[in-house]
Amino acid sequence: MRIKLAAIFFLLWTPVLFAVDLPLADLIITHARIFDGRDERLRENSAIVIIRGKIVAITDAALAPAAKETIDAANRIVIPGLIDAHIHPSIPVAFSTIRDNDQNYLALRAATEARNILLRGFTTIRDMGGPSFGLKQAIDESLIEGPRIFPSGAIISQTSGHGDFRVRSSEPRRWSGRNDVLERQGYGLIADGPDEVLTAVREQLRSGATQIKLAAGGGISSMYDPIDTVQYVEAELQAAVHAAADWGTYVAVHAYTPAAIRRSIEAGVRSIEHAHLIDETTMKLIAERKVFLSPQAYVFSGVFEPASPQIAGAPLSKSAQVSVGLDHMMTLAKRYNVKVAFGTDVFGSAKVFPWESREFGARLRWFTPIEILRQATSINAELLALSGPRNPYPEGKLGVIEVGAWADLLIVEGNPLVDVRVLEDPARNLRLILKGGQIVKRL
Ligand SMILES: [Zn+2]
């Protein structure tokens, strides 16, 4: 059955009505106030017309055509499905617990977290390390509910780098002839020298990685790499960038310090994860080269520090060493107007994953609600677009509400453009979650 869909085009301020041939819509969201992911002005009293999972028209509510189903947003705000640019659903428990558990159990834990991520309104995520290829496949096949996933695969790391999760008793990996269990299961992959880095990158691409994650400096959750260390020499970083570019995609690196960030950018890396200890010169370089900054506020706001005060003279924990840079980094990012992604880096326990939503309020110290919403939608979508031909969902745009975009939509109670913290209580304030035109949740 086909119907005529009326669309209004404003030409020289004169509305001209004409008809477009479209099949009967699957779903229409009507009486919507639309935040399109970019414009701070809402598009009032609108209807979003959805066919086969995508937005095919946006009209005035009064001109909405017939559809198989209509949902009345009742003048609530509709925003694009959120994107988390840095999260690890496939690391649902601590690494020590992963070592001591059955892979099927861990997969089910990951599936549980994936569903919870979607119920927080994140319809797309960039997985920044961990064995999420099977999780993505199960979600894409609709076996389980979860967000669209842009997987990185294993975190590629030098020996004693941030992705070297071996225990103290492990034998030297090069001469023992055995990989560690966390390497075999796809959490990290140790590679030294350009030759091994090339293979490690290609192994992830072969498995379906949409971008590559490398550790370029010291990290918190790894045991044998002080925060100040620089990891991977220039030739190794260049090898990774080269292999990724040959596949049409890019490299993101874990890095906190100016030295690690600069070396990565010079090698052609396009996304800097964390960057909390950055200096002003290096932030200028990020701005100049239009590299994405992918920082996190909430998990670096001291939540991992003990409640009791630091004992005078005692060494700072790794997390405290990094957290001291948070305010400085965000202030510089704002000053130099760099492209700031929205990522949360939650992983490791069922207690930590719900903190994903707290990133919204944590950023208010530096950014306006509109800026934060853009980061979590259209700016993150620009970052995902760097995956080029490796984008697994190329049929529609992500992170925006416009014709041709995926119908990944949220109806929000309250006004997130004024109070972005309404997104911190998704159970109550997300009235509707739509992913690819399918209703995930409806209050
Ligand atoms: Zn991470």
PDB file of N, CA, C and O in Angstrom, residues 107-166:
ATOM      1  N   ALA A 107      30.885 -14.049  28.593  1.00  0.00           N
ATOM      2  CA  ALA A 107      30.104 -13.569  27.441  1.00  0.00           C
ATOM      3  C   ALA A 107      28.705 -13.152  27.884  1.00  0.00           C
ATOM      4  O   ALA A 107      28.163 -12.144  27.423  1.00  0.00           O
ATOM      5  N   LEU A 108      28.123 -13.916  28.807  1.00  0.00           N
ATOM      6  CA  LEU A 108      26.785 -13.565  29.291  1.00  0.00           C
ATOM      7  C   LEU A 108      26.822 -12.289  30.140  1.00  0.00           C
ATOM      8  O   LEU A 108      25.904 -11.461  30.081  1.00  0.00           O
ATOM      9  N   ARG A 109      27.909 -12.139  30.897  1.00  0.00           N
ATOM     10  CA  ARG A 109      28.054 -10.876  31.650  1.00  0.00           C
ATOM     11  C   ARG A 109      28.162  -9.699  30.687  1.00  0.00           C
ATOM     12  O   ARG A 109      27.571  -8.639  30.897  1.00  0.00           O
ATOM     13  N   ALA A 110      28.928  -9.892  29.603  1.00  0.00           N
ATOM     14  CA  ALA A 110      29.078  -8.829  28.600  1.00  0.00           C
ATOM     15  C   ALA A 110      27.734  -8.515  27.951  1.00  0.00           C
ATOM     16  O   ALA A 110      27.386  -7.349  27.725  1.00  0.00           O
ATOM     17  N   ALA A 111      26.950  -9.564  27.674  1.00  0.00           N
ATOM     18  CA  ALA A 111      25.632  -9.362  27.056  1.00  0.00           C
ATOM     19  C   ALA A 111      24.719  -8.564  27.988  1.00  0.00           C
ATOM     20  O   ALA A 111      23.966  -7.690  27.549  1.00  0.00           O
ATOM     21  N   THR A 112      24.803  -8.858  29.268  1.00  0.00           N
ATOM     22  CA  THR A 112      23.997  -8.130  30.256  1.00  0.00           C
ATOM     23  C   THR A 112      24.376  -6.655  30.257  1.00  0.00           C
ATOM     24  O   THR A 112      23.512  -5.772  30.248  1.00  0.00           O
ATOM     25  N   GLU A 113      25.686  -6.382  30.250  1.00  0.00           N
ATOM     26  CA  GLU A 113      26.126  -4.974  30.251  1.00  0.00           C
ATOM     27  C   GLU A 113      25.739  -4.283  28.945  1.00  0.00           C
ATOM     28  O   GLU A 113      25.370  -3.108  28.945  1.00  0.00           O
ATOM     29  N   ALA A 114      25.799  -5.020  27.844  1.00  0.00           N
ATOM     30  CA  ALA A 114      25.431  -4.421  26.546  1.00  0.00           C
ATOM     31  C   ALA A 114      23.974  -3.976  26.573  1.00  0.00           C
ATOM     32  O   ALA A 114      23.627  -2.885  26.107  1.00  0.00           O
ATOM     33  N   ARG A 115      23.105  -4.808  27.137  1.00  0.00           N
ATOM     34  CA  ARG A 115      21.682  -4.440  27.214  1.00  0.00           C
ATOM     35  C   ARG A 115      21.499  -3.217  28.113  1.00  0.00           C
ATOM     36  O   ARG A 115      20.747  -2.298  27.784  1.00  0.00           O
ATOM     37  N   ASN A 116      22.219  -3.200  29.223  1.00  0.00           N
ATOM     38  CA  ASN A 116      22.106  -2.048  30.136  1.00  0.00           C
ATOM     39  C   ASN A 116      22.609  -0.758  29.479  1.00  0.00           C
ATOM     40  O   ASN A 116      22.062   0.316  29.713  1.00  0.00           O
ATOM     41  N   ILE A 117      23.662  -0.870  28.674  1.00  0.00           N
ATOM     42  CA  ILE A 117      24.183   0.299  27.952  1.00  0.00           C
ATOM     43  C   ILE A 117      23.085   0.862  27.046  1.00  0.00           C
ATOM     44  O   ILE A 117      22.821   2.066  27.025  1.00  0.00           O
ATOM     45  N   LEU A 118      22.412  -0.031  26.320  1.00  0.00           N
ATOM     46  CA  LEU A 118      21.326   0.409  25.431  1.00  0.00           C
ATOM     47  C   LEU A 118      20.196   1.051  26.237  1.00  0.00           C
ATOM     48  O   LEU A 118      19.642   2.081  25.831  1.00  0.00           O
ATOM     49  N   LEU A 119      19.877   0.475  27.389  1.00  0.00           N
ATOM     50  CA  LEU A 119      18.781   1.024  28.217  1.00  0.00           C
ATOM     51  C   LEU A 119      19.165   2.372  28.841  1.00  0.00           C
ATOM     52  O   LEU A 119      18.296   3.097  29.316  1.00  0.00           O
ATOM     53  N   ARG A 120      20.428   2.703  28.847  1.00  0.00           N
ATOM     54  CA  ARG A 120      20.841   4.057  29.274  1.00  0.00           C
ATOM     55  C   ARG A 120      20.767   5.050  28.115  1.00  0.00           C
ATOM     56  O   ARG A 120      21.157   6.203  28.266  1.00  0.00           O
ATOM     57  N   GLY A 121      20.335   4.583  26.956  1.00  0.00           N
ATOM     58  CA  GLY A 121      20.136   5.475  25.820  1.00  0.00           C
ATOM     59  C   GLY A 121      21.284   5.489  24.834  1.00  0.00           C
ATOM     60  O   GLY A 121      21.249   6.232  23.849  1.00  0.00           O
ATOM     61  N   PHE A 122      22.309   4.675  25.079  1.00  0.00           N
ATOM     62  CA  PHE A 122      23.449   4.622  24.150  1.00  0.00           C
ATOM     63  C   PHE A 122      23.143   3.574  23.084  1.00  0.00           C
ATOM     64  O   PHE A 122      23.229   2.377  23.334  1.00  0.00           O
ATOM     65  N   THR A 123      22.784   4.056  21.903  1.00  0.00           N
ATOM     66  CA  THR A 123      22.401   3.142  20.828  1.00  0.00           C
ATOM     67  C   THR A 123      23.611   2.717  19.989  1.00  0.00           C
ATOM     68  O   THR A 123      23.502   1.806  19.176  1.00  0.00           O
ATOM     69  N   THR A 124      24.739   3.411  20.185  1.00  0.00           N
ATOM     70  CA  THR A 124      25.983   3.048  19.487  1.00  0.00           C
ATOM     71  C   THR A 124      27.150   3.235  20.449  1.00  0.00           C
ATOM     72  O   THR A 124      27.166   4.196  21.212  1.00  0.00           O
ATOM     73  N   ILE A 125      28.113   2.326  20.379  1.00  0.00           N
ATOM     74  CA  ILE A 125      29.328   2.490  21.174  1.00  0.00           C
ATOM     75  C   ILE A 125      30.548   2.189  20.316  1.00  0.00           C
ATOM     76  O   ILE A 125      30.473   1.439  19.335  1.00  0.00           O
ATOM     77  N   ARG A 126      31.673   2.814  20.704  1.00  0.00           N
ATOM     78  CA  ARG A 126      32.971   2.424  20.139  1.00  0.00           C
ATOM     79  C   ARG A 126      33.644   1.614  21.230  1.00  0.00           C
ATOM     80  O   ARG A 126      33.942   2.147  22.313  1.00  0.00           O
ATOM     81  N   ASP A 127      33.839   0.339  20.970  1.00  0.00           N
ATOM     82  CA  ASP A 127      34.468  -0.537  21.958  1.00  0.00           C
ATOM     83  C   ASP A 127      35.980  -0.335  21.873  1.00  0.00           C
ATOM     84  O   ASP A 127      36.583  -0.592  20.837  1.00  0.00           O
ATOM     85  N   MET A 128      36.579   0.121  22.962  1.00  0.00           N
ATOM     86  CA  MET A 128      37.998   0.483  22.931  1.00  0.00           C
ATOM     87  C   MET A 128      38.911  -0.605  23.486  1.00  0.00           C
ATOM     88  O   MET A 128      39.972  -0.317  24.031  1.00  0.00           O
ATOM     89  N   GLY A 129      38.513  -1.859  23.331  1.00  0.00           N
ATOM     90  CA  GLY A 129      39.401  -2.954  23.687  1.00  0.00           C
ATOM     91  C   GLY A 129      38.674  -4.071  24.411  1.00  0.00           C
ATOM     92  O   GLY A 129      37.952  -3.831  25.371  1.00  0.00           O
ATOM     93  N   GLY A 130      38.865  -5.281  23.890  1.00  0.00           N
ATOM     94  CA  GLY A 130      38.222  -6.451  24.474  1.00  0.00           C
ATOM     95  C   GLY A 130      37.582  -7.292  23.381  1.00  0.00           C
ATOM     96  O   GLY A 130      37.404  -6.823  22.258  1.00  0.00           O
ATOM     97  N   PRO A 131      37.249  -8.550  23.734  1.00  0.00           N
ATOM     98  CA  PRO A 131      36.743  -9.475  22.713  1.00  0.00           C
ATOM     99  C   PRO A 131      35.258  -9.258  22.444  1.00  0.00           C
ATOM    100  O   PRO A 131      34.416 -10.033  22.875  1.00  0.00           O
ATOM    101  N   SER A 132      34.915  -8.209  21.707  1.00  0.00           N
ATOM    102  CA  SER A 132      33.499  -7.864  21.513  1.00  0.00           C
ATOM    103  C   SER A 132      32.970  -8.246  20.133  1.00  0.00           C
ATOM    104  O   SER A 132      31.839  -7.900  19.798  1.00  0.00           O
ATOM    105  N   PHE A 133      33.768  -8.956  19.338  1.00  0.00           N
ATOM    106  CA  PHE A 133      33.290  -9.294  17.983  1.00  0.00           C
ATOM    107  C   PHE A 133      32.040 -10.183  18.035  1.00  0.00           C
ATOM    108  O   PHE A 133      31.084  -9.976  17.293  1.00  0.00           O
ATOM    109  N   GLY A 134      32.062 -11.179  18.921  1.00  0.00           N
ATOM    110  CA  GLY A 134      30.914 -12.084  19.039  1.00  0.00           C
ATOM    111  C   GLY A 134      29.705 -11.377  19.633  1.00  0.00           C
ATOM    112  O   GLY A 134      28.555 -11.639  19.246  1.00  0.00           O
ATOM    113  N   LEU A 135      29.971 -10.472  20.578  1.00  0.00           N
ATOM    114  CA  LEU A 135      28.900  -9.686  21.182  1.00  0.00           C
ATOM    115  C   LEU A 135      28.204  -8.849  20.109  1.00  0.00           C
ATOM    116  O   LEU A 135      26.971  -8.812  20.017  1.00  0.00           O
ATOM    117  N   LYS A 136      29.020  -8.192  19.292  1.00  0.00           N
ATOM    118  CA  LYS A 136      28.480  -7.375  18.195  1.00  0.00           C
ATOM    119  C   LYS A 136      27.641  -8.227  17.245  1.00  0.00           C
ATOM    120  O   LYS A 136      26.537  -7.841  16.854  1.00  0.00           O
ATOM    121  N   GLN A 137      28.169  -9.390  16.904  1.00  0.00           N
ATOM    122  CA  GLN A 137      27.456 -10.271  15.972  1.00  0.00           C
ATOM    123  C   GLN A 137      26.094 -10.681  16.541  1.00  0.00           C
ATOM    124  O   GLN A 137      25.074 -10.638  15.844  1.00  0.00           O
ATOM    125  N   ALA A 138      26.083 -11.040  17.833  1.00  0.00           N
ATOM    126  CA  ALA A 138      24.825 -11.476  18.460  1.00  0.00           C
ATOM    127  C   ALA A 138      23.812 -10.336  18.495  1.00  0.00           C
ATOM    128  O   ALA A 138      22.608 -10.549  18.308  1.00  0.00           O
ATOM    129  N   ILE A 139      24.285  -9.118  18.718  1.00  0.00           N
ATOM    130  CA  ILE A 139      23.385  -7.957  18.726  1.00  0.00           C
ATOM    131  C   ILE A 139      22.874  -7.676  17.314  1.00  0.00           C
ATOM    132  O   ILE A 139      21.682  -7.500  17.091  1.00  0.00           O
ATOM    133  N   ASP A 140      23.792  -7.680  16.341  1.00  0.00           N
ATOM    134  CA  ASP A 140      23.400  -7.382  14.951  1.00  0.00           C
ATOM    135  C   ASP A 140      22.432  -8.438  14.405  1.00  0.00           C
ATOM    136  O   ASP A 140      21.602  -8.147  13.538  1.00  0.00           O
ATOM    137  N   GLU A 141      22.545  -9.675  14.927  1.00  0.00           N
ATOM    138  CA  GLU A 141      21.621 -10.736  14.496  1.00  0.00           C
ATOM    139  C   GLU A 141      20.338 -10.738  15.332  1.00  0.00           C
ATOM    140  O   GLU A 141      19.524 -11.653  15.214  1.00  0.00           O
ATOM    141  N   SER A 142      20.205  -9.751  16.229  1.00  0.00           N
ATOM    142  CA  SER A 142      19.031  -9.635  17.110  1.00  0.00           C
ATOM    143  C   SER A 142      18.841 -10.835  18.041  1.00  0.00           C
ATOM    144  O   SER A 142      17.736 -11.119  18.474  1.00  0.00           O
ATOM    145  N   LEU A 143      19.933 -11.535  18.348  1.00  0.00           N
ATOM    146  CA  LEU A 143      19.850 -12.608  19.345  1.00  0.00           C
ATOM    147  C   LEU A 143      19.699 -12.017  20.732  1.00  0.00           C
ATOM    148  O   LEU A 143      19.026 -12.569  21.596  1.00  0.00           O
ATOM    149  N   ILE A 144      20.377 -10.896  20.947  1.00  0.00           N
ATOM    150  CA  ILE A 144      20.290 -10.183  22.222  1.00  0.00           C
ATOM    151  C   ILE A 144      20.149  -8.688  21.912  1.00  0.00           C
ATOM    152  O   ILE A 144      20.435  -8.251  20.797  1.00  0.00           O
ATOM    153  N   GLU A 145      19.719  -7.929  22.916  1.00  0.00           N
ATOM    154  CA  GLU A 145      19.597  -6.480  22.745  1.00  0.00           C
ATOM    155  C   GLU A 145      20.884  -5.803  23.178  1.00  0.00           C
ATOM    156  O   GLU A 145      21.471  -6.162  24.204  1.00  0.00           O
ATOM    157  N   GLY A 146      21.296  -4.809  22.399  1.00  0.00           N
ATOM    158  CA  GLY A 146      22.496  -4.062  22.757  1.00  0.00           C
ATOM    159  C   GLY A 146      22.719  -2.969  21.733  1.00  0.00           C
ATOM    160  O   GLY A 146      21.976  -2.859  20.746  1.00  0.00           O
ATOM    161  N   PRO A 147      23.726  -2.137  21.957  1.00  0.00           N
ATOM    162  CA  PRO A 147      23.991  -1.035  21.026  1.00  0.00           C
ATOM    163  C   PRO A 147      24.707  -1.527  19.760  1.00  0.00           C
ATOM    164  O   PRO A 147      25.230  -2.637  19.729  1.00  0.00           O
ATOM    165  N   ARG A 148      24.720  -0.688  18.747  1.00  0.00           N
ATOM    166  CA  ARG A 148      25.614  -0.924  17.609  1.00  0.00           C
ATOM    167  C   ARG A 148      27.035  -0.842  18.156  1.00  0.00           C
ATOM    168  O   ARG A 148      27.334   0.025  18.975  1.00  0.00           O
ATOM    169  N   ILE A 149      27.913  -1.704  17.693  1.00  0.00           N
ATOM    170  CA  ILE A 149      29.279  -1.707  18.222  1.00  0.00           C
ATOM    171  C   ILE A 149      30.290  -1.477  17.101  1.00  0.00           C
ATOM    172  O   ILE A 149      30.258  -2.157  16.073  1.00  0.00           O
ATOM    173  N   PHE A 150      31.185  -0.513  17.325  1.00  0.00           N
ATOM    174  CA  PHE A 150      32.382  -0.336  16.499  1.00  0.00           C
ATOM    175  C   PHE A 150      33.536  -0.956  17.301  1.00  0.00           C
ATOM    176  O   PHE A 150      34.098  -0.320  18.188  1.00  0.00           O
ATOM    177  N   PRO A 151      33.893  -2.208  17.008  1.00  0.00           N
ATOM    178  CA  PRO A 151      34.880  -2.904  17.843  1.00  0.00           C
ATOM    179  C   PRO A 151      36.334  -2.602  17.457  1.00  0.00           C
ATOM    180  O   PRO A 151      36.642  -2.415  16.280  1.00  0.00           O
ATOM    181  N   SER A 152      37.194  -2.565  18.468  1.00  0.00           N
ATOM    182  CA  SER A 152      38.641  -2.410  18.222  1.00  0.00           C
ATOM    183  C   SER A 152      39.355  -3.757  18.296  1.00  0.00           C
ATOM    184  O   SER A 152      40.477  -3.890  17.821  1.00  0.00           O
ATOM    185  N   GLY A 153      38.732  -4.728  18.963  1.00  0.00           N
ATOM    186  CA  GLY A 153      39.441  -5.987  19.217  1.00  0.00           C
ATOM    187  C   GLY A 153      40.422  -5.807  20.362  1.00  0.00           C
ATOM    188  O   GLY A 153      40.246  -4.952  21.231  1.00  0.00           O
ATOM    189  N   ALA A 154      41.471  -6.607  20.342  1.00  0.00           N
ATOM    190  CA  ALA A 154      42.443  -6.573  21.437  1.00  0.00           C
ATOM    191  C   ALA A 154      43.199  -5.245  21.470  1.00  0.00           C
ATOM    192  O   ALA A 154      43.474  -4.655  20.423  1.00  0.00           O
ATOM    193  N   ILE A 155      43.524  -4.789  22.672  1.00  0.00           N
ATOM    194  CA  ILE A 155      44.388  -3.616  22.835  1.00  0.00           C
ATOM    195  C   ILE A 155      45.813  -4.066  22.491  1.00  0.00           C
ATOM    196  O   ILE A 155      46.354  -4.974  23.124  1.00  0.00           O
ATOM    197  N   ILE A 156      46.387  -3.447  21.472  1.00  0.00           N
ATOM    198  CA  ILE A 156      47.733  -3.838  21.038  1.00  0.00           C
ATOM    199  C   ILE A 156      48.752  -3.065  21.868  1.00  0.00           C
ATOM    200  O   ILE A 156      48.650  -1.842  22.028  1.00  0.00           O
ATOM    201  N   SER A 157      49.714  -3.802  22.401  1.00  0.00           N
ATOM    202  CA  SER A 157      50.619  -3.219  23.390  1.00  0.00           C
ATOM    203  C   SER A 157      52.023  -3.783  23.244  1.00  0.00           C
ATOM    204  O   SER A 157      52.192  -4.934  22.843  1.00  0.00           O
ATOM    205  N   GLN A 158      53.004  -2.979  23.586  1.00  0.00           N
ATOM    206  CA  GLN A 158      54.364  -3.505  23.656  1.00  0.00           C
ATOM    207  C   GLN A 158      54.493  -4.365  24.913  1.00  0.00           C
ATOM    208  O   GLN A 158      53.650  -4.304  25.806  1.00  0.00           O
ATOM    209  N   THR A 159      55.565  -5.134  25.000  1.00  0.00           N
ATOM    210  CA  THR A 159      55.868  -5.865  26.226  1.00  0.00           C
ATOM    211  C   THR A 159      55.995  -4.862  27.375  1.00  0.00           C
ATOM    212  O   THR A 159      56.661  -3.832  27.229  1.00  0.00           O
ATOM    213  N   SER A 160      55.319  -5.162  28.468  1.00  0.00           N
ATOM    214  CA  SER A 160      55.276  -4.290  29.634  1.00  0.00           C
ATOM    215  C   SER A 160      54.529  -2.970  29.363  1.00  0.00           C
ATOM    216  O   SER A 160      54.704  -1.999  30.081  1.00  0.00           O
ATOM    217  N   GLY A 161      53.673  -2.991  28.341  1.00  0.00           N
ATOM    218  CA  GLY A 161      52.844  -1.820  28.069  1.00  0.00           C
ATOM    219  C   GLY A 161      51.478  -1.959  28.724  1.00  0.00           C
ATOM    220  O   GLY A 161      51.217  -2.912  29.461  1.00  0.00           O
ATOM    221  N   HIS A 162      50.597  -1.002  28.384  1.00  0.00           N
ATOM    222  CA  HIS A 162      49.286  -0.938  29.041  1.00  0.00           C
ATOM    223  C   HIS A 162      48.366  -2.108  28.673  1.00  0.00           C
ATOM    224  O   HIS A 162      47.402  -2.383  29.382  1.00  0.00           O
ATOM    225  N   GLY A 163      48.684  -2.803  27.580  1.00  0.00           N
ATOM    226  CA  GLY A 163      47.858  -3.960  27.214  1.00  0.00           C
ATOM    227  C   GLY A 163      48.545  -5.282  27.530  1.00  0.00           C
ATOM    228  O   GLY A 163      48.111  -6.332  27.071  1.00  0.00           O
ATOM    229  N   ASP A 164      49.620  -5.223  28.298  1.00  0.00           N
ATOM    230  CA  ASP A 164      50.314  -6.448  28.745  1.00  0.00           C
ATOM    231  C   ASP A 164      49.748  -6.794  30.119  1.00  0.00           C
ATOM    232  O   ASP A 164      50.157  -6.226  31.134  1.00  0.00           O
ATOM    233  N   PHE A 165      48.782  -7.714  30.128  1.00  0.00           N
ATOM    234  CA  PHE A 165      48.067  -8.024  31.373  1.00  0.00           C
ATOM    235  C   PHE A 165      48.615  -9.272  32.061  1.00  0.00           C
ATOM    236  O   PHE A 165      47.959  -9.841  32.926  1.00  0.00           O
ATOM    237  N   ARG A 166      49.835  -9.702  31.674  1.00  0.00           N
ATOM    238  CA  ARG A 166      50.385 -10.912  32.294  1.00  0.00           C
ATOM    239  C   ARG A 166      50.674 -10.696  33.768  1.00  0.00           C
ATOM    240  O   ARG A 166      50.857  -9.562  34.213  1.00  0.00           O
TER     241      ARG A 166
END
